[in-house]
Amino acid sequence: MTAGGALGIIAGGGRLPVAIAGHARDAGLPYFVIRLSGLAEPELSSHPGEEHNIGALGAIIATARKFGADRLVLAGNVPRPDFASIRLDLRAARCLPRVLAAARNGDDALLRAVAAELESEGFRIVGADEAAGVLRAPAGALGAHAPDDEAQADIDKARRVVRALGEHDVGQGAVVCAGLVLAVEAAEGTDRMLERVAGLPPAIRGDAARRRGVLVKQPKPGQERRIDLPTVGVRTIEGAANAGLAGVAVEAGGALIVDRDAVVAAADAAGLFVFGFEPDTRA
Amino acid sequence: MTAGGALGIIAGGGRLPVAIAGHARDAGLPYFVIRLSGLAEPELSSHPGEEHNIGALGAIIATARKFGADRLVLAGNVPRPDFASIRLDLRAARCLPRVLAAARNGDDALLRAVAAELESEGFRIVGADEAAGVLRAPAGALGAHAPDDEAQADIDKARRVVRALGEHDVGQGAVVCAGLVLAVEAAEGTDRMLERVAGLPPAIRGDAARRRGVLVKQPKPGQERRIDLPTVGVRTIEGAANAGLAGVAVEAGGALIVDRDAVVAAADAAGLFVFGFEPDTRA
């Protein structure tokens, strides 16, 4: 709990925790990984750390103390659990009423409640961007391509849709093509949404020969940015390419790019833009 | 064009035009059906009428005059066409710039533009509910089941989400389960959305043993209600049952129930409610 303590990475699914752990190792910083069973990528077991079930909050806290954590980052995908069936240890059971009450108000409230529990134990919760700053999306075009006027109009429309939804704690993404909202993201996640767009009638979307439409991801208004920033990785680019989109746009500073070099290479090769737009002036 | 003229049913896909045509025939009213090629149900060819391509506006108008139409109802699903590739007759080509401009503002604007073209030819555009009033959703429980407190809270949340989206001309439906927004409808339509919910992790949704969550459909604010009211049919109930939902809720007077007896029978058998809620007081 001293200055210069270790960074604890509580790892759900996907590439984000892998990228943060790799960054910490490469930078020679003290760190460890708590792998959530059934969620964390298997390769994370090559890092210092331990594996725990998601309901084993007491054991997770004990591990964090053992490894000398002063900061914790919650990273990766964690599907909302079935609270009626997960195994809870005593520490988790103690905070369950608070967490359940928060869960009724949506995923963001749920994450805030979990973060508050960990902070009450003396840890500081940091965002993935603070844990590995290189991952934050910059403003402007990231690769070789940039949005044209139609794509820019689609970006603007998709931003309005995502903002309207975010006020109800729904999703962080939408796909718009030539002014038509093709898909809105909720519990299924971005990859599934992009698969769906690829299955829509060709008349209302683009294709590899003539790319049209954009995926926009941006944080919800007032979002818990330490925990749940929208993320773009190579799979996102592949999904967007497969859906015939012209590109992917994210809020500069408000989204994470995982494996940036690979993302840019994939986008350049497929002819897609990856673009960071300025945050809303009205916060 | 005289009082007591015929009702012309311009038929896209799905059961709604079939129900309207059946209603007109059973009631002994003068009517005919213009079947849109590749969209209208084949059984509609048993009714008086003709088949036309969607771009053959001049031919559609000529048929309407020939059958003595004074009113037209646009009913059924019509996917947004690829304007660059459909064949247009002269009358359609003449209004294409107006329709294209409207299409940029969303599906509702597109439908309004098409309706305005037909009205400029002297026809009155009527809604499916006016053409066949028995189909309008009533208030309250339609079958044997009714929403409990959790379902009522989910209905309220889903209504807020659909309303927020509707202001951006997106979809008319959402699925909420225990406060969590599972899916939001955009271009894919209700049936595909329900399939997606059935594929979500069991932990966050209901199942046949313990039904949870609701599908809500309601019109967009300011929607062109003559043309594009949300519709519930037997397939909707089957999809909702398969997704583990507790029921389906629609705006009373603001949605159409197609094949009402079959809908109620399917819902009762599966243990689902079909519920009509009062419209928003703030219009």
Coordinates of C-alpha atoms in Angstrom, one line a residue:
Chain A
M1 CA 0.0 0.0 0.0
T2 CA 3.1 2.2 -0.3
A3 CA 3.9 4.5 -3.2
G4 CA 5.6 2.3 -5.8
G5 CA 3.4 -0.7 -4.9
A6 CA 2.4 -3.1 -7.6
L7 CA -0.3 -2.8 -10.2
G8 CA -2.9 -5.6 -10.0
I9 CA -4.7 -6.5 -13.2
I10 CA -8.1 -8.2 -12.6
A11 CA -8.5 -9.9 -15.9
G12 CA -11.7 -10.7 -17.7
G13 CA -11.9 -11.9 -21.3
G14 CA -10.4 -10.5 -24.5
R15 CA -7.1 -8.8 -25.4
L16 CA -7.2 -5.8 -23.2
P17 CA -5.8 -7.4 -20.0
V18 CA -3.2 -9.2 -22.2
A19 CA -2.1 -5.8 -23.6
I20 CA -1.9 -4.2 -20.1
A21 CA 0.1 -7.1 -18.7
G22 CA 2.5 -7.0 -21.6
H23 CA 2.9 -3.3 -21.2
A24 CA 3.7 -3.6 -17.5
R25 CA 6.2 -6.5 -18.1
D26 CA 7.9 -4.7 -20.9
A27 CA 8.2 -1.5 -18.8
G28 CA 9.7 -3.4 -15.9
L29 CA 7.0 -2.2 -13.5
P30 CA 5.8 -4.3 -10.5
Y31 CA 2.5 -6.0 -11.5
F32 CA 0.5 -9.2 -11.2
V33 CA -2.6 -10.6 -12.8
I34 CA -5.7 -12.0 -11.1
R35 CA -7.2 -14.3 -13.8
L36 CA -11.0 -14.6 -13.5
S37 CA -11.8 -18.3 -14.1
G38 CA -13.3 -19.1 -17.4
L39 CA -12.9 -15.6 -18.7
A40 CA -9.2 -14.6 -18.8
E41 CA -7.1 -15.6 -21.8
P42 CA -5.0 -18.7 -20.9
E43 CA -1.7 -17.0 -21.9
L44 CA -2.1 -14.7 -18.9
S45 CA -0.9 -17.6 -16.7
S46 CA 2.6 -16.8 -17.9
H47 CA 2.5 -13.6 -15.8
P48 CA 2.8 -13.5 -12.0
G49 CA -0.5 -13.9 -10.3
E50 CA -3.3 -16.3 -9.4
E51 CA -6.7 -17.5 -10.7
H52 CA -9.9 -16.9 -8.8
N53 CA -13.6 -17.3 -9.4
I54 CA -15.5 -14.1 -9.9
G55 CA -17.5 -14.7 -6.7
A56 CA -14.3 -15.1 -4.6
L57 CA -13.9 -11.5 -3.6
G58 CA -12.2 -12.3 -0.3
A59 CA -9.6 -14.4 -2.0
I60 CA -9.0 -11.7 -4.7
I61 CA -8.4 -9.1 -2.0
A62 CA -6.0 -11.5 -0.2
T63 CA -4.1 -12.1 -3.4
A64 CA -3.9 -8.4 -4.1
R65 CA -2.4 -7.7 -0.6
K66 CA 0.0 -10.6 -1.0
F67 CA 1.4 -9.2 -4.2
G68 CA 1.7 -5.7 -2.7
A69 CA -0.9 -4.0 -4.9
D70 CA -1.7 -0.3 -4.4
R71 CA -3.5 0.1 -7.7
L72 CA -6.0 -2.3 -9.3
V73 CA -7.2 -2.2 -12.9
L74 CA -10.4 -4.0 -13.9
A75 CA -10.0 -5.0 -17.6
G76 CA -11.6 -7.2 -20.1
N77 CA -15.0 -8.5 -20.8
V78 CA -17.0 -9.9 -17.8
P79 CA -20.6 -11.0 -18.7
R80 CA -23.1 -10.0 -16.0
P81 CA -23.2 -13.0 -13.7
D82 CA -26.3 -14.9 -12.6
F83 CA -26.2 -13.8 -9.0
A84 CA -28.5 -16.6 -8.0
S85 CA -26.1 -19.3 -9.0
I86 CA -22.5 -18.0 -8.6
R87 CA -20.5 -19.2 -5.6
L88 CA -19.7 -16.3 -3.2
D89 CA -17.1 -16.3 -0.5
L90 CA -17.9 -14.5 2.8
R91 CA -16.5 -11.1 1.6
A92 CA -18.6 -11.3 -1.6
A93 CA -21.7 -12.3 0.3
R94 CA -21.3 -9.3 2.6
C95 CA -21.4 -6.8 -0.2
L96 CA -24.0 -8.7 -2.4
P97 CA -27.0 -6.6 -1.3
R98 CA -25.2 -3.4 -2.3
V99 CA -24.1 -4.9 -5.6
L100 CA -27.5 -6.3 -6.4
A101 CA -29.2 -3.0 -5.7
A102 CA -26.7 -1.3 -8.0
A103 CA -27.1 -3.9 -10.7
R104 CA -30.7 -2.9 -11.1
N105 CA -29.5 0.4 -12.4
G106 CA -27.4 -1.1 -15.1
D107 CA -23.9 -2.3 -15.9
D108 CA -22.3 1.0 -15.1
A109 CA -23.8 1.2 -11.7
L110 CA -22.8 -2.4 -11.1
L111 CA -19.2 -1.7 -12.0
R112 CA -19.1 1.3 -9.7
A113 CA -20.4 -0.7 -6.8
V114 CA -17.7 -3.4 -7.3
A115 CA -15.0 -0.6 -7.6
A116 CA -16.3 1.0 -4.4
E117 CA -15.9 -2.3 -2.6
L118 CA -12.3 -2.6 -3.7
E119 CA -11.6 1.0 -2.8
S120 CA -13.0 0.4 0.7
E121 CA -10.2 -2.1 1.1
G122 CA -7.6 0.6 0.4
F123 CA -6.8 0.0 -3.3
R124 CA -6.9 2.7 -5.9
I125 CA -8.9 1.8 -9.0
V126 CA -7.2 3.0 -12.1
G127 CA -8.3 2.9 -15.8
A128 CA -6.6 0.8 -18.4
D129 CA -5.5 4.0 -20.0
E130 CA -3.6 5.0 -16.8
A131 CA -2.2 1.5 -16.4
A132 CA -1.0 1.5 -20.0
G133 CA -1.3 5.0 -21.5
V134 CA -0.1 4.1 -25.0
L135 CA -3.5 2.5 -25.6
R136 CA -5.6 5.6 -25.5
A137 CA -7.1 6.6 -28.9
P138 CA -5.6 9.7 -30.4
A139 CA -7.5 12.4 -32.4
G140 CA -7.6 12.2 -36.1
A141 CA -6.9 9.4 -38.6
L142 CA -4.8 6.6 -37.1
G143 CA -3.8 4.9 -40.3
A144 CA -3.7 5.6 -44.0
H145 CA -7.4 6.3 -44.6
A146 CA -9.7 9.0 -43.4
P147 CA -13.5 9.5 -43.4
D148 CA -15.0 11.3 -46.4
D149 CA -18.0 13.6 -46.2
E150 CA -20.6 10.8 -46.2
A151 CA -18.7 8.9 -43.6
Q152 CA -18.3 12.0 -41.5
A153 CA -22.1 12.5 -41.6
D154 CA -22.6 8.9 -40.6
I155 CA -20.2 9.3 -37.7
D156 CA -22.2 12.4 -36.5
K157 CA -25.5 10.5 -36.7
A158 CA -24.1 7.4 -34.9
R159 CA -22.7 9.6 -32.2
R160 CA -26.2 11.1 -31.6
V161 CA -27.7 7.6 -31.4
V162 CA -25.0 6.3 -29.0
R163 CA -25.3 9.3 -26.8
A164 CA -29.1 9.0 -26.6
L165 CA -28.8 5.4 -25.6
G166 CA -25.9 6.0 -23.2
E167 CA -28.3 8.1 -21.1
H168 CA -30.1 4.8 -20.4
D169 CA -26.9 2.9 -19.7
V170 CA -27.2 0.9 -23.0
G171 CA -24.2 -0.1 -25.1
Q172 CA -21.5 2.1 -26.5
G173 CA -21.8 1.4 -30.2
A174 CA -23.9 1.8 -33.3
V175 CA -23.5 1.3 -37.1
V176 CA -24.8 3.9 -39.5
C177 CA -24.6 3.7 -43.3
A178 CA -25.7 6.5 -45.6
G179 CA -27.8 8.0 -42.8
L180 CA -29.6 4.7 -42.0
V181 CA -29.0 3.2 -38.5
L182 CA -28.2 -0.4 -39.3
A183 CA -27.5 -1.7 -35.8
V184 CA -27.3 -0.6 -32.2
E185 CA -25.3 -2.4 -29.6
A186 CA -26.7 -3.7 -26.4
A187 CA -25.8 -6.8 -24.4
E188 CA -24.5 -8.7 -27.4
G189 CA -21.3 -6.7 -27.8
T190 CA -19.6 -5.2 -30.8
D191 CA -18.4 -8.3 -32.5
R192 CA -21.9 -9.8 -32.7
M193 CA -23.3 -6.5 -33.8
L194 CA -20.9 -6.4 -36.7
E195 CA -21.8 -10.0 -37.7
R196 CA -25.4 -8.9 -37.8
V197 CA -24.6 -6.0 -40.1
A198 CA -22.8 -8.3 -42.5
G199 CA -26.0 -10.3 -42.7
L200 CA -28.3 -7.4 -43.6
P201 CA -29.5 -7.0 -47.2
P202 CA -26.6 -5.8 -49.5
A203 CA -28.8 -2.9 -50.7
I204 CA -28.6 -1.0 -47.4
R205 CA -24.9 -1.5 -46.6
G206 CA -21.5 -1.4 -48.2
D207 CA -19.2 -4.2 -49.3
A208 CA -15.5 -4.7 -50.0
A209 CA -15.8 -3.2 -53.5
R210 CA -17.5 -0.1 -52.2
R211 CA -17.1 0.5 -48.5
R212 CA -19.8 2.5 -46.8
G213 CA -21.0 3.1 -43.3
V214 CA -19.2 3.5 -40.0
L215 CA -19.0 1.8 -36.6
V216 CA -18.9 4.4 -33.8
K217 CA -17.9 3.6 -30.2
Q218 CA -17.9 6.2 -27.5
P219 CA -18.3 6.2 -23.7
K220 CA -21.7 6.8 -22.2
P221 CA -22.3 10.2 -20.7
G222 CA -20.9 10.2 -17.1
Q223 CA -19.5 6.7 -17.7
E224 CA -17.1 5.1 -15.1
R225 CA -14.1 5.7 -17.4
R226 CA -11.7 3.8 -15.2
I227 CA -13.3 0.5 -15.9
D228 CA -15.4 0.3 -19.0
L229 CA -14.0 2.4 -21.8
P230 CA -14.9 1.2 -25.3
T231 CA -12.2 -0.9 -26.9
V232 CA -11.1 -1.4 -30.5
G233 CA -8.9 -4.3 -31.4
V234 CA -8.0 -6.3 -34.5
R235 CA -11.2 -8.3 -34.3
T236 CA -13.1 -5.1 -34.4
I237 CA -11.4 -4.1 -37.6
E238 CA -12.0 -7.5 -39.1
G239 CA -15.6 -7.4 -38.2
A240 CA -16.0 -3.9 -39.6
A241 CA -14.3 -5.0 -42.8
N242 CA -16.5 -8.0 -43.1
A243 CA -19.6 -5.8 -42.7
G244 CA -18.6 -3.7 -45.6
L245 CA -18.0 -0.6 -43.5
A246 CA -15.8 2.3 -44.5
G247 CA -14.3 2.7 -41.1
V248 CA -14.3 2.8 -37.3
A249 CA -14.6 6.0 -35.3
V250 CA -14.0 6.4 -31.6
E251 CA -13.9 9.3 -29.1
A252 CA -10.3 10.6 -28.9
G253 CA -9.1 9.9 -25.3
G254 CA -12.4 8.1 -24.6
A255 CA -11.6 4.7 -26.1
L256 CA -8.8 2.2 -26.0
I257 CA -6.9 0.8 -29.0
V258 CA -5.5 -2.7 -28.2
D259 CA -2.5 -3.9 -30.2
R260 CA -2.3 -0.5 -32.0
D261 CA 0.2 -1.5 -34.7
A262 CA -1.8 -4.6 -35.6
V263 CA -5.0 -2.6 -35.7
V264 CA -3.5 0.0 -38.1
A265 CA -2.0 -2.7 -40.3
A266 CA -5.4 -4.5 -40.5
A267 CA -7.3 -1.3 -41.3
D268 CA -4.8 -0.1 -43.9
A269 CA -4.8 -3.5 -45.6
A270 CA -8.6 -3.6 -45.8
G271 CA -9.0 0.0 -46.8
L272 CA -10.7 1.1 -43.6
F273 CA -10.2 4.3 -41.6
V274 CA -9.7 4.3 -37.8
F275 CA -10.6 7.8 -36.7
G276 CA -10.6 9.6 -33.3
F277 CA -13.2 12.4 -33.1
E278 CA -13.1 15.1 -30.5
P279 CA -15.3 14.6 -27.4
D280 CA -18.7 16.3 -27.2
T281 CA -18.4 19.8 -25.9
R282 CA -21.6 19.4 -24.0
A283 CA -20.5 16.9 -21.3
Chain B
M1 CA -62.1 8.8 -56.7
T2 CA -65.8 8.9 -55.5
A3 CA -67.0 8.3 -52.0
G4 CA -67.3 4.5 -51.6
G5 CA -64.4 3.8 -53.9
A6 CA -62.2 0.8 -53.4
L7 CA -59.4 0.3 -50.8
G8 CA -56.1 -0.4 -52.5
I9 CA -53.6 -2.5 -50.4
I10 CA -50.0 -2.0 -51.5
A11 CA -48.5 -5.1 -50.1
G12 CA -45.0 -5.7 -48.8
G13 CA -43.9 -8.8 -46.9
G14 CA -45.4 -10.5 -43.9
R15 CA -48.8 -11.2 -42.5
L16 CA -50.2 -7.6 -42.2
P17 CA -51.3 -7.2 -45.8
V18 CA -52.8 -10.7 -45.7
A19 CA -54.9 -9.8 -42.7
I20 CA -56.1 -6.5 -44.2
A21 CA -57.1 -8.2 -47.4
G22 CA -58.9 -10.9 -45.6
H23 CA -60.7 -8.4 -43.5
A24 CA -61.8 -6.4 -46.6
R25 CA -63.0 -9.6 -48.3
D26 CA -64.9 -10.9 -45.2
A27 CA -66.5 -7.5 -44.8
G28 CA -67.6 -7.4 -48.4
L29 CA -65.9 -4.1 -49.0
P30 CA -64.5 -3.1 -52.4
Y31 CA -60.7 -3.7 -52.4
F32 CA -57.8 -4.9 -54.4
V33 CA -54.2 -5.8 -53.7
I34 CA -51.0 -4.5 -55.4
R35 CA -48.4 -7.1 -54.7
L36 CA -44.9 -5.8 -54.6
S37 CA -42.7 -8.3 -56.5
G38 CA -40.5 -10.5 -54.4
L39 CA -42.0 -9.2 -51.1
A40 CA -45.8 -9.9 -50.9
E41 CA -46.9 -13.3 -49.7
P42 CA -47.8 -15.6 -52.6
E43 CA -51.3 -16.3 -51.2
L44 CA -52.2 -12.6 -51.9
S45 CA -52.6 -13.5 -55.6
S46 CA -56.0 -15.1 -54.7
H47 CA -57.3 -11.6 -54.1
P48 CA -58.2 -9.1 -56.9
G49 CA -55.2 -7.0 -57.9
E50 CA -51.9 -7.0 -59.8
E51 CA -48.2 -7.5 -59.2
H52 CA -45.7 -4.7 -59.8
N53 CA -42.0 -4.0 -59.1
I54 CA -41.4 -1.5 -56.3
G55 CA -39.9 1.0 -58.8
A56 CA -42.9 0.9 -61.1
L57 CA -44.8 3.8 -59.5
G58 CA -46.5 4.8 -62.7
A59 CA -47.9 1.3 -63.2
I60 CA -48.9 1.1 -59.5
I61 CA -50.9 4.4 -59.9
A62 CA -52.5 3.2 -63.2
T63 CA -53.6 0.0 -61.4
A64 CA -55.0 1.9 -58.5
R65 CA -57.1 4.1 -60.9
K66 CA -58.3 1.0 -62.9
F67 CA -59.6 -0.6 -59.7
G68 CA -61.3 2.6 -58.6
A69 CA -59.2 3.3 -55.5
D70 CA -59.9 6.3 -53.4
R71 CA -57.9 5.1 -50.4
L72 CA -54.5 3.3 -50.3
V73 CA -52.9 1.5 -47.5
L74 CA -49.2 0.7 -47.5
A75 CA -48.7 -2.4 -45.5
G76 CA -46.1 -5.0 -44.8
N77 CA -42.3 -5.0 -44.7
V78 CA -40.4 -3.3 -47.4
P79 CA -36.6 -3.3 -47.0
R80 CA -35.0 0.0 -48.0
P81 CA -34.2 -0.4 -51.7
D82 CA -30.8 0.1 -53.3
F83 CA -31.8 3.2 -55.2
A84 CA -28.8 2.9 -57.5
S85 CA -30.0 -0.5 -58.9
I86 CA -33.8 -0.7 -58.9
R87 CA -35.6 -0.2 -62.2
L88 CA -37.7 2.9 -62.1
D89 CA -40.5 3.8 -64.5
L90 CA -40.9 7.4 -65.6
R91 CA -43.2 8.4 -62.8
A92 CA -40.8 7.0 -60.2
A93 CA -37.8 8.6 -61.9
R94 CA -39.6 12.0 -61.7
C95 CA -40.0 11.8 -57.9
L96 CA -36.7 10.1 -57.2
P97 CA -34.8 13.3 -56.2
R98 CA -37.4 14.1 -53.6
V99 CA -37.5 10.6 -52.3
L100 CA -33.7 10.3 -52.2
A101 CA -33.5 13.6 -50.3
A102 CA -36.1 12.3 -47.8
A103 CA -34.3 9.0 -47.4
R104 CA -31.3 10.7 -46.0
N105 CA -33.5 11.7 -43.0
G106 CA -34.4 8.1 -42.2
D107 CA -37.1 5.5 -43.0
D108 CA -39.9 7.6 -41.6
A109 CA -39.1 10.5 -43.8
L110 CA -38.8 8.2 -46.8
L111 CA -42.2 6.7 -46.2
R112 CA -43.7 10.2 -45.8
A113 CA -42.2 11.2 -49.2
V114 CA -43.7 8.1 -50.9
A115 CA -47.1 8.8 -49.3
A116 CA -46.9 12.4 -50.4
E117 CA -46.4 11.3 -54.0
L118 CA -49.4 9.1 -53.9
E119 CA -51.5 11.8 -52.3
S120 CA -50.5 14.2 -55.1
E121 CA -52.2 11.7 -57.4
G122 CA -55.5 12.2 -55.5
F123 CA -55.4 9.1 -53.3
R124 CA -56.0 9.2 -49.5
I125 CA -53.3 7.3 -47.6
V126 CA -54.9 5.4 -44.7
G127 CA -53.4 3.4 -41.9
A128 CA -53.7 -0.4 -41.5
D129 CA -55.8 0.3 -38.4
E130 CA -58.3 2.4 -40.4
A131 CA -58.4 -0.2 -43.1
A132 CA -59.0 -3.0 -40.6
G133 CA -59.8 -1.5 -37.2
V134 CA -60.0 -4.8 -35.4
L135 CA -56.3 -5.0 -35.5
R136 CA -55.4 -2.2 -33.2
A137 CA -53.9 -3.2 -29.9
P138 CA -56.3 -2.6 -26.9
A139 CA -55.2 -1.5 -23.4
G140 CA -54.5 -4.1 -20.8
A141 CA -53.8 -7.8 -20.9
L142 CA -54.9 -9.4 -24.1
G143 CA -54.7 -13.0 -23.0
A144 CA -54.6 -15.1 -19.8
H145 CA -51.4 -13.6 -18.4
A146 CA -50.4 -10.1 -17.2
P147 CA -47.1 -8.5 -16.3
D148 CA -45.9 -8.8 -12.7
D149 CA -44.0 -6.0 -10.9
E150 CA -40.6 -6.9 -12.4
A151 CA -42.0 -7.1 -15.9
Q152 CA -43.7 -3.8 -15.4
A153 CA -40.4 -2.2 -14.4
D154 CA -38.8 -3.8 -17.5
I155 CA -41.6 -2.4 -19.7
D156 CA -41.0 1.1 -18.3
K157 CA -37.3 0.9 -18.9
A158 CA -37.7 -0.5 -22.4
R159 CA -40.2 2.3 -23.2
R160 CA -37.6 4.9 -22.2
V161 CA -35.0 3.3 -24.4
V162 CA -37.3 3.0 -27.4
R163 CA -38.4 6.6 -27.0
A164 CA -34.8 7.8 -26.8
L165 CA -34.0 5.9 -30.0
G166 CA -37.2 6.9 -31.8
E167 CA -36.1 10.5 -31.7
H168 CA -33.3 9.5 -34.0
D169 CA -35.6 7.5 -36.3
V170 CA -34.3 4.2 -35.1
G171 CA -36.3 1.0 -34.6
Q172 CA -39.4 0.6 -32.6
G173 CA -38.4 -2.2 -30.2
A174 CA -36.2 -3.2 -27.3
V175 CA -35.8 -6.1 -24.9
V176 CA -35.1 -5.5 -21.2
C177 CA -34.7 -8.3 -18.6
A178 CA -34.4 -7.5 -14.9
G179 CA -33.4 -3.9 -15.7
L180 CA -30.7 -4.9 -18.2
V181 CA -31.2 -3.8 -21.8
L182 CA -30.5 -7.0 -23.7
A183 CA -31.2 -5.8 -27.3
V184 CA -32.2 -2.8 -29.3
E185 CA -33.9 -3.1 -32.7
A186 CA -32.5 -1.3 -35.7
A187 CA -32.5 -2.4 -39.3
E188 CA -32.5 -6.1 -38.5
G189 CA -36.2 -6.2 -37.4
T190 CA -37.9 -7.7 -34.4
D191 CA -37.6 -11.4 -35.3
R192 CA -33.8 -11.2 -35.7
M193 CA -33.6 -9.2 -32.5
L194 CA -35.4 -11.9 -30.6
E195 CA -33.2 -14.7 -32.1
R196 CA -30.2 -12.7 -30.8
V197 CA -31.7 -12.6 -27.3
A198 CA -32.1 -16.3 -27.4
G199 CA -28.4 -16.6 -28.0
L200 CA -27.3 -14.5 -25.1
P201 CA -25.8 -16.1 -22.0
P202 CA -28.5 -17.9 -19.9
A203 CA -27.4 -16.0 -16.8
I204 CA -28.8 -12.7 -18.1
R205 CA -32.1 -13.8 -19.5
G206 CA -35.1 -16.0 -18.7
D207 CA -36.0 -19.4 -20.0
A208 CA -39.2 -21.5 -20.5
A209 CA -38.9 -22.7 -16.8
R210 CA -38.6 -19.1 -15.5
R211 CA -39.7 -16.5 -17.9
R212 CA -38.2 -13.1 -17.5
G213 CA -37.9 -9.9 -19.5
V214 CA -40.1 -8.2 -22.0
L215 CA -40.2 -7.1 -25.6
V216 CA -41.6 -3.6 -26.0
K217 CA -42.7 -2.2 -29.3
Q218 CA -44.1 1.3 -29.6
P219 CA -44.2 3.9 -32.4
K220 CA -41.5 6.6 -32.7
P221 CA -42.4 10.1 -31.4
G222 CA -44.2 11.9 -34.3
Q223 CA -44.2 8.7 -36.4
E224 CA -46.1 8.4 -39.6
R225 CA -48.8 6.2 -38.0
R226 CA -50.7 5.6 -41.2
I227 CA -47.9 3.6 -42.6
D228 CA -45.4 2.1 -40.2
L229 CA -47.1 1.1 -36.9
P230 CA -45.3 -1.6 -35.0
T231 CA -46.8 -5.0 -35.6
V232 CA -47.1 -8.1 -33.4
G233 CA -48.0 -11.5 -34.9
V234 CA -47.7 -15.1 -34.1
R235 CA -44.0 -15.1 -35.1
T236 CA -43.4 -12.4 -32.6
I237 CA -44.9 -14.5 -29.8
E238 CA -42.9 -17.5 -30.9
G239 CA -39.7 -15.5 -30.9
A240 CA -40.4 -14.0 -27.5
A241 CA -41.1 -17.4 -26.1
N242 CA -37.9 -18.8 -27.5
A243 CA -36.0 -16.0 -26.0
G244 CA -37.3 -16.9 -22.5
L245 CA -39.2 -13.6 -22.2
A246 CA -42.2 -13.2 -19.8
G247 CA -44.2 -11.2 -22.4
V248 CA -44.7 -8.6 -25.1
A249 CA -45.9 -5.1 -24.4
V250 CA -47.1 -2.6 -27.0
E251 CA -48.6 0.8 -27.0
A252 CA -52.4 0.6 -26.8
G253 CA -53.8 2.1 -30.1
G254 CA -50.2 2.5 -31.3
A255 CA -49.5 -1.0 -32.5
L256 CA -51.2 -3.6 -34.7
I257 CA -52.0 -7.2 -33.7
V258 CA -52.2 -9.4 -36.7
D259 CA -54.2 -12.7 -36.4
R260 CA -55.3 -11.7 -32.9
D261 CA -56.9 -15.0 -31.9
A262 CA -53.8 -17.0 -33.0
V263 CA -51.6 -14.5 -31.1
V264 CA -53.5 -14.9 -27.9
A265 CA -53.6 -18.7 -28.2
A266 CA -49.9 -18.8 -28.8
A267 CA -49.2 -16.5 -25.8
D268 CA -51.5 -18.3 -23.5
A269 CA -50.0 -21.7 -24.4
A270 CA -46.5 -20.5 -23.8
G271 CA -47.3 -18.6 -20.6
L272 CA -46.5 -15.1 -22.0
F273 CA -48.5 -11.9 -21.5
V274 CA -49.4 -9.6 -24.3
F275 CA -50.1 -6.3 -22.8
G276 CA -51.2 -2.9 -24.1
F277 CA -49.8 0.1 -22.1
E278 CA -51.3 3.6 -22.2
P279 CA -49.5 6.0 -24.6
D280 CA -47.0 8.5 -23.2
T281 CA -48.8 11.6 -21.8
R282 CA -45.9 13.7 -23.1
A283 CA -46.4 13.6 -26.9

